[in-house]
Tab-separated table of C-alpha atoms in Angstrom:
chain	number	residue	atom	x	y	z
A	1	PHE	CA	3.696	-32.592	2.862
A	2	SER	CA	5.325	-31.205	5.609
A	3	ILE	CA	4.624	-26.750	5.609
A	4	TYR	CA	5.333	-23.915	8.147
A	5	LEU	CA	2.154	-21.530	9.176
A	6	PHE	CA	2.211	-18.737	10.886
A	7	HIS	CA	-0.303	-17.556	13.135
A	8	LEU	CA	-1.479	-14.935	15.053
A	9	LYS	CA	-1.526	-15.624	18.857
A	10	ILE	CA	-2.452	-12.675	20.506
A	11	LEU	CA	-5.029	-10.486	19.459
A	12	LEU	CA	-3.445	-6.837	19.842
A	13	GLY	CA	-6.611	-4.839	20.722
A	14	LYS	CA	-6.141	-0.858	19.232
A	15	ASN	CA	-3.897	0.354	21.666
A	16	GLY	CA	-0.847	-1.580	21.511
A	17	VAL	CA	2.435	-1.837	19.315
A	18	PRO	CA	2.919	-5.337	17.594
A	19	VAL	CA	5.751	-7.632	18.823
A	20	ALA	CA	7.059	-10.640	17.822
A	21	GLU	CA	5.562	-12.389	21.028
A	22	ASN	CA	1.722	-12.121	18.417
A	23	PHE	CA	2.561	-14.416	16.121
A	24	ARG	CA	3.206	-17.992	16.325
A	25	LEU	CA	5.616	-20.541	13.682
A	26	GLU	CA	4.523	-23.823	13.443
A	27	GLN	CA	5.119	-27.143	11.238
A	28	SER	CA	2.110	-28.677	10.131
A	29	THR	CA	0.468	-30.927	6.975
A	30	ILE	CA	-1.925	-30.694	4.216
A	31	PRO	CA	-3.363	-33.674	2.420
A	32	ASP	CA	-1.677	-35.696	-0.159
A	33	THR	CA	-4.973	-35.100	-2.709
A	34	VAL	CA	-5.941	-32.214	-4.047
A	35	GLN	CA	-9.777	-31.797	-5.512
A	36	GLU	CA	-10.892	-31.171	-8.228
A	37	GLY	CA	-11.565	-26.950	-9.034
A	38	GLN	CA	-7.915	-26.899	-6.445
A	39	VAL	CA	-4.281	-25.860	-7.350
A	40	ARG	CA	-1.158	-26.728	-5.389
A	41	VAL	CA	0.844	-23.758	-4.543
A	42	ARG	CA	4.674	-23.298	-3.338
A	43	THR	CA	4.840	-19.870	-2.131
A	44	LEU	CA	7.224	-17.587	-3.311
A	45	TYR	CA	6.387	-13.849	-1.677
A	46	LEU	CA	4.020	-12.634	0.659
A	47	SER	CA	3.553	-8.850	1.260
A	48	VAL	CA	3.694	-7.500	4.619
A	49	ASP	CA	1.953	-3.859	4.531
A	50	PRO	CA	0.508	-1.417	7.336
A	51	TYR	CA	-2.877	-1.756	6.704
A	52	MET	CA	-2.407	-5.644	8.135
A	53	ARG	CA	-2.155	-3.737	11.794
A	54	CYS	CA	-5.555	-3.385	11.688
A	55	ARG	CA	-6.680	-6.720	11.289
A	56	MET	CA	-5.181	-7.118	14.561
A	57	ASN	CA	-8.006	-6.107	15.813
A	58	GLU	CA	-11.619	-7.314	16.863
A	59	ASP	CA	-13.212	-4.500	14.456
A	60	THR	CA	-10.641	-3.873	11.823
A	61	GLY	CA	-12.958	-0.544	11.339
A	62	SER	CA	-13.251	-0.772	7.353
A	63	ASP	CA	-15.821	-3.032	6.155
A	64	TYR	CA	-13.179	-4.540	3.534
A	65	LEU	CA	-11.272	-5.457	6.240
A	66	LEU	CA	-11.651	-8.769	7.748
A	67	PRO	CA	-9.704	-9.397	11.157
A	68	TRP	CA	-7.352	-12.675	11.436
A	69	GLN	CA	-8.660	-15.105	13.501
A	70	LEU	CA	-6.379	-16.321	16.964
A	71	SER	CA	-4.170	-19.692	15.968
A	72	GLU	CA	-6.057	-19.087	12.187
A	73	VAL	CA	-3.546	-18.562	9.621
A	74	ALA	CA	-2.379	-15.304	8.448
A	75	ASP	CA	-3.033	-14.499	4.970
A	76	GLY	CA	-2.272	-11.267	2.596
A	77	GLY	CA	-1.005	-10.898	-0.713
A	78	GLY	CA	1.010	-13.152	-1.829
A	79	ILE	CA	2.144	-15.063	-5.111
A	80	GLY	CA	3.396	-18.659	-5.317
A	81	VAL	CA	4.141	-21.146	-8.410
A	82	VAL	CA	1.630	-24.160	-9.175
A	83	GLU	CA	2.757	-27.492	-8.215
A	84	GLU	CA	-0.168	-29.897	-9.255
A	85	SER	CA	-3.084	-28.386	-11.387
A	86	LYS	CA	-6.746	-30.262	-11.498
A	87	ASN	CA	-8.492	-26.456	-12.762
A	88	ASN	CA	-9.126	-25.870	-16.322
A	89	ASN	CA	-7.517	-22.295	-16.141
A	90	PHE	CA	-3.845	-22.852	-14.237
A	91	ALA	CA	-1.228	-25.870	-14.957
A	92	LYS	CA	1.583	-26.580	-13.355
A	93	GLY	CA	4.459	-24.055	-13.354
A	94	ASP	CA	1.842	-21.248	-13.645
A	95	TYR	CA	3.113	-18.053	-11.465
A	96	VAL	CA	-0.562	-17.374	-9.503
A	97	THR	CA	-1.619	-14.643	-7.288
A	98	SER	CA	-4.165	-14.069	-4.448
A	99	PHE	CA	-4.726	-10.811	-2.192
A	100	ASN	CA	-5.867	-13.614	0.602
A	101	TRP	CA	-2.964	-15.912	0.323
A	102	PRO	CA	-2.211	-17.573	3.761
A	103	TRP	CA	0.972	-17.411	5.805
A	104	GLN	CA	2.288	-21.077	4.639
A	105	THR	CA	4.805	-22.206	2.662
A	106	VAL	CA	3.018	-24.873	0.521
A	107	ALA	CA	-1.047	-24.734	0.085
A	108	ILE	CA	-3.825	-25.738	-1.378
A	109	LEU	CA	-5.943	-23.830	-2.847
A	110	ASP	CA	-9.734	-22.353	-4.444
A	111	GLY	CA	-8.435	-21.649	-8.369
A	112	SER	CA	-11.123	-19.645	-8.555
A	113	LEU	CA	-8.860	-17.400	-5.984
A	114	LEU	CA	-6.033	-16.879	-7.699
A	115	GLN	CA	-4.847	-14.847	-10.965
A	116	LYS	CA	-2.558	-15.661	-13.547
A	117	LEU	CA	0.506	-13.430	-13.379
A	118	VAL	CA	2.694	-12.986	-16.942
A	119	PRO	CA	5.807	-12.656	-15.805
A	120	GLN	CA	7.114	-10.726	-18.793
A	121	LEU	CA	5.566	-8.210	-17.833
A	122	VAL	CA	7.709	-7.275	-14.311
A	123	ASN	CA	11.566	-8.497	-16.818
A	124	GLY	CA	10.887	-11.145	-14.864
A	125	CYS	CA	10.747	-9.233	-10.809
A	126	LEU	CA	7.609	-11.480	-9.653
A	127	SER	CA	7.726	-9.399	-6.257
A	128	TYR	CA	7.028	-6.531	-8.369
A	129	PHE	CA	3.752	-7.432	-9.047
A	130	LEU	CA	2.699	-6.596	-4.860
A	131	GLY	CA	4.409	-3.743	-5.262
A	132	ALA	CA	4.974	-1.560	-7.535
A	133	ALA	CA	2.934	-3.234	-10.081
A	134	GLY	CA	-0.177	-4.829	-7.871
A	135	ILE	CA	-2.245	-3.037	-5.219
A	136	THR	CA	0.583	-0.683	-3.994
A	137	GLY	CA	1.127	0.480	-7.687
A	138	LEU	CA	-2.240	0.685	-8.476
A	139	THR	CA	-3.069	3.354	-5.047
A	140	ALA	CA	-0.823	5.094	-6.376
A	141	LEU	CA	-1.885	5.698	-9.831
A	142	LEU	CA	-5.809	5.454	-9.156
A	143	GLY	CA	-5.224	7.309	-5.890
A	144	ILE	CA	-3.575	10.900	-7.871
A	145	ARG	CA	-5.520	10.150	-10.746
A	146	GLU	CA	-8.919	9.740	-9.185
A	147	LYS	CA	-8.198	12.108	-5.722
A	148	GLY	CA	-5.197	14.581	-6.737
A	149	HIS	CA	-6.914	16.142	-9.802
A	150	VAL	CA	-3.164	16.731	-11.054
A	151	THR	CA	-3.536	18.941	-14.584
A	152	VAL	CA	-0.554	18.592	-16.976
A	153	GLY	CA	0.929	21.998	-17.712
A	154	ALA	CA	-0.582	23.261	-14.718
A	155	ASN	CA	2.055	24.083	-12.593
A	156	GLN	CA	0.639	21.931	-9.456
A	157	THR	CA	3.136	21.352	-6.520
A	158	MET	CA	2.823	17.906	-5.146
A	159	VAL	CA	3.828	16.683	-1.635
A	160	VAL	CA	3.801	13.147	-0.423
A	161	SER	CA	4.290	11.678	3.056
A	162	GLY	CA	5.930	8.266	4.086
A	163	ALA	CA	7.761	9.162	0.966
A	164	ALA	CA	10.249	6.312	1.043
A	165	GLY	CA	7.651	3.858	1.650
A	166	ALA	CA	6.899	1.348	-0.773
A	167	CYS	CA	3.577	3.952	-1.846
A	168	GLY	CA	5.012	6.938	-1.138
A	169	SER	CA	8.708	6.419	-3.878
A	170	LEU	CA	5.904	5.323	-6.319
A	171	ALA	CA	4.027	8.215	-5.793
A	172	GLY	CA	6.451	10.652	-5.494
A	173	GLN	CA	6.964	9.019	-9.380
A	174	ILE	CA	4.032	8.861	-11.206
A	175	GLY	CA	2.517	12.708	-9.441
A	176	ARG	CA	5.427	13.797	-12.020
A	177	LEU	CA	4.666	11.339	-14.779
A	178	GLU	CA	0.744	13.045	-14.543
A	179	GLY	CA	2.051	16.150	-15.229
A	180	CYS	CA	3.427	17.984	-11.500
A	181	SER	CA	5.767	20.519	-11.772
A	182	ARG	CA	7.290	20.362	-8.743
A	183	VAL	CA	7.744	16.927	-5.672
A	184	VAL	CA	8.873	16.743	-2.813
A	185	GLY	CA	8.909	13.895	-0.310
A	186	ILE	CA	8.788	13.568	3.596
A	187	ALA	CA	10.734	11.230	4.909
A	188	GLY	CA	12.649	9.977	8.498
A	189	THR	CA	16.050	9.596	7.128
A	190	ASP	CA	18.752	11.192	5.673
A	191	GLU	CA	19.599	8.894	3.900
A	192	LYS	CA	16.445	8.437	2.093
A	193	CYS	CA	15.728	11.851	1.838
A	194	SER	CA	18.819	11.535	-1.182
A	195	ILE	CA	17.582	8.559	-2.348
A	196	LEU	CA	14.211	10.153	-3.129
A	197	VAL	CA	16.276	12.782	-4.851
A	198	SER	CA	19.172	11.382	-6.507
A	199	GLU	CA	17.211	8.527	-7.383
A	200	MET	CA	13.082	9.063	-7.510
A	201	GLY	CA	13.381	12.199	-9.301
A	202	PHE	CA	12.237	14.308	-6.364
A	203	ASP	CA	12.782	17.713	-6.304
A	204	ALA	CA	13.796	17.462	-2.638
A	205	ALA	CA	12.821	16.104	0.222
A	206	ILE	CA	13.012	17.272	4.410
A	207	ASN	CA	14.142	14.436	6.831
A	208	TYR	CA	11.175	14.837	9.368
A	209	LYS	CA	13.182	13.777	12.261
A	210	LYS	CA	15.580	15.929	12.014
A	211	GLU	CA	14.648	19.837	9.763
A	212	ASN	CA	11.258	21.719	10.805
A	213	VAL	CA	9.166	20.791	8.463
A	214	ALA	CA	6.953	24.198	8.050
A	215	GLU	CA	9.892	25.717	7.782
A	216	GLN	CA	11.814	23.680	4.995
A	217	LEU	CA	7.610	23.060	3.174
A	218	ARG	CA	7.958	27.600	2.913
A	219	LYS	CA	11.012	27.266	1.204
A	220	LEU	CA	11.096	23.996	-0.977
A	221	CYS	CA	7.867	24.945	-1.827
A	222	PRO	CA	7.153	28.873	-2.398
A	223	GLY	CA	4.193	28.849	-4.882
A	224	GLY	CA	2.030	26.553	-1.491
A	225	VAL	CA	1.082	23.360	-2.019
A	226	ASP	CA	-1.637	22.055	-5.047
A	227	VAL	CA	-1.547	17.776	-3.954
A	228	TYR	CA	-1.162	16.161	-1.216
A	229	PHE	CA	-0.351	12.554	-1.004
A	230	ASP	CA	-0.972	11.581	2.941
A	231	ASN	CA	-0.101	7.835	4.165
A	232	VAL	CA	0.712	9.304	7.647
A	233	GLY	CA	-1.218	11.275	9.226
A	234	GLY	CA	-0.979	13.644	12.463
A	235	ASP	CA	1.213	16.275	13.607
A	236	ILE	CA	3.939	16.132	10.009
A	237	SER	CA	-0.155	16.168	7.708
A	238	ASP	CA	-1.689	18.938	10.059
A	239	THR	CA	1.169	20.997	9.464
A	240	VAL	CA	1.076	20.680	5.161
A	241	ILE	CA	-2.420	21.696	5.392
A	242	SER	CA	-1.940	23.940	7.135
A	243	GLN	CA	0.528	25.427	3.915
A	244	MET	CA	-2.186	24.339	1.181
A	245	ASN	CA	-3.523	26.475	-1.601
A	246	GLN	CA	-6.861	27.044	-1.922
A	247	ASN	CA	-9.029	24.336	-3.893
A	248	SER	CA	-6.290	21.840	-3.475
A	249	HIS	CA	-6.235	18.574	-3.077
A	250	ILE	CA	-5.358	15.837	-0.079
A	251	ILE	CA	-5.327	12.153	-2.058
A	252	LEU	CA	-6.040	9.884	2.336
A	253	CYS	CA	-4.334	6.811	1.192
A	254	GLY	CA	-3.417	6.276	5.104
A	255	GLN	CA	-3.135	7.644	8.637
A	256	ILE	CA	0.274	5.198	9.811
A	257	SER	CA	1.130	7.013	12.707
A	258	GLN	CA	-2.816	6.695	13.729
A	259	TYR	CA	-2.649	3.094	13.540
A	260	ASN	CA	-1.994	1.489	16.679
A	261	LYS	CA	-4.218	4.285	18.973
A	262	ASP	CA	-8.001	3.777	19.217
A	263	VAL	CA	-9.540	6.327	16.789
A	264	PRO	CA	-11.551	6.386	13.741
A	265	TYR	CA	-10.583	6.085	10.409
A	266	PRO	CA	-9.603	8.745	8.035
A	267	PRO	CA	-9.332	10.268	11.852
A	268	PRO	CA	-10.540	14.101	12.899
A	269	LEU	CA	-8.407	16.621	12.074
A	270	PRO	CA	-8.003	19.338	14.810
A	271	PRO	CA	-10.335	21.764	15.450
A	272	ASP	CA	-7.699	24.721	14.023
A	273	ILE	CA	-6.592	22.115	10.981
A	274	GLU	CA	-9.618	21.253	10.307
A	275	LYS	CA	-11.012	25.212	9.912
A	276	ILE	CA	-7.933	26.339	7.311
A	277	GLN	CA	-9.172	23.051	5.628
A	278	LYS	CA	-12.859	24.300	5.525
A	279	GLU	CA	-12.276	27.718	4.273
A	280	ARG	CA	-9.659	27.014	1.558
A	281	ASN	CA	-12.276	24.122	0.448
A	282	ILE	CA	-8.917	21.273	0.139
A	283	THR	CA	-11.018	18.416	-0.860
A	284	ARG	CA	-9.948	14.872	1.666
A	285	GLU	CA	-12.016	11.606	1.173
A	286	ARG	CA	-11.262	8.548	1.695
A	287	PHE	CA	-10.036	6.771	-0.723
A	288	LEU	CA	-9.731	2.765	-1.338
A	289	VAL	CA	-8.519	1.667	-4.095
A	290	LEU	CA	-10.313	-1.725	-4.039
A	291	ASN	CA	-13.666	0.564	-5.424
A	292	TYR	CA	-12.076	1.156	-8.362
A	293	MET	CA	-10.743	-2.056	-9.453
A	294	ASP	CA	-12.704	-1.540	-13.310
A	295	LYS	CA	-9.503	-0.178	-13.954
A	296	GLN	CA	-7.245	-2.297	-12.645
A	297	GLU	CA	-6.336	-4.138	-15.412
A	298	ALA	CA	-5.590	-0.530	-17.855
A	299	SER	CA	-3.755	0.046	-14.618
A	300	VAL	CA	-1.500	-2.219	-14.234
A	301	LEU	CA	-0.244	-2.398	-18.182
A	302	GLN	CA	0.537	1.312	-17.400
A	303	LEU	CA	2.596	0.613	-14.282
A	304	CYS	CA	4.501	-2.013	-15.935
A	305	GLN	CA	4.893	0.037	-19.022
A	306	TRP	CA	6.751	2.661	-16.959
A	307	ILE	CA	9.066	0.142	-14.591
A	308	GLN	CA	9.787	-2.039	-18.390
A	309	GLU	CA	10.308	2.220	-19.392
A	310	GLY	CA	12.840	2.537	-16.229
A	311	LYS	CA	10.696	5.587	-16.081
A	312	LEU	CA	9.141	3.842	-12.237
A	313	LYS	CA	11.756	2.953	-10.174
A	314	VAL	CA	10.938	0.468	-7.506
């Protein structure tokens, strides 16, 4: 079988911006025979995610992430269809997924690394299993449930940075479904802000590239901020934290603004912001969705139910 492979060509280092030249695409072949326990799959979807920037360093800065190896095939979340199986758990035509799917058109994989998918759960939209009904949706849902301390009827205001992204757009909607009375997003274009309000159910959105974020937050969150779903870190987060209430909570999901810099994760706050955090008893704990995989099955079913009911828009 002739296949196409996507390789890491250059190890980037901690202070670089990724460019196309860091990768190469090449054509190769794989064996004709599938061994016992294996399946041959054809790739349908690959997920390209911010955390992958960390895998372009020799040290990813994380225990659970291994660096991509030079001249080896890149990998990440993927979905494919079984074309041939010598594994009792899978038949030809089954849809399967893995968190370590190789970036190649066809692959022979160990069946023990794969999970079978049920397309009906997502109305046939298989790619949702890499997004709203996959790790992305789980991160939003479990982040809010485990670190957000959202209480129905408590009149809480949630702010989401990176709000138009894969995770942020879900987090705002889930915050509302879990009981927040007000949800405000921060994004980088007028179009994104408009979609958040008109389609995703956010109460308001701030274009941080055009508007004064501190002023807008004071106007849009008059009672302060109770829950902050943080995807970006940096100046945006410092501004939000300065307007958070006593005993409020930061869901530390990502720090995208810092990924091309040589800083630890999570990055330390500036001294004046750290002082506010401590004085107001604001929780800011690292959140890692993989620590909650005992809740994966029930949480995925919840996400799929919301998708089917039209309560969660993708």
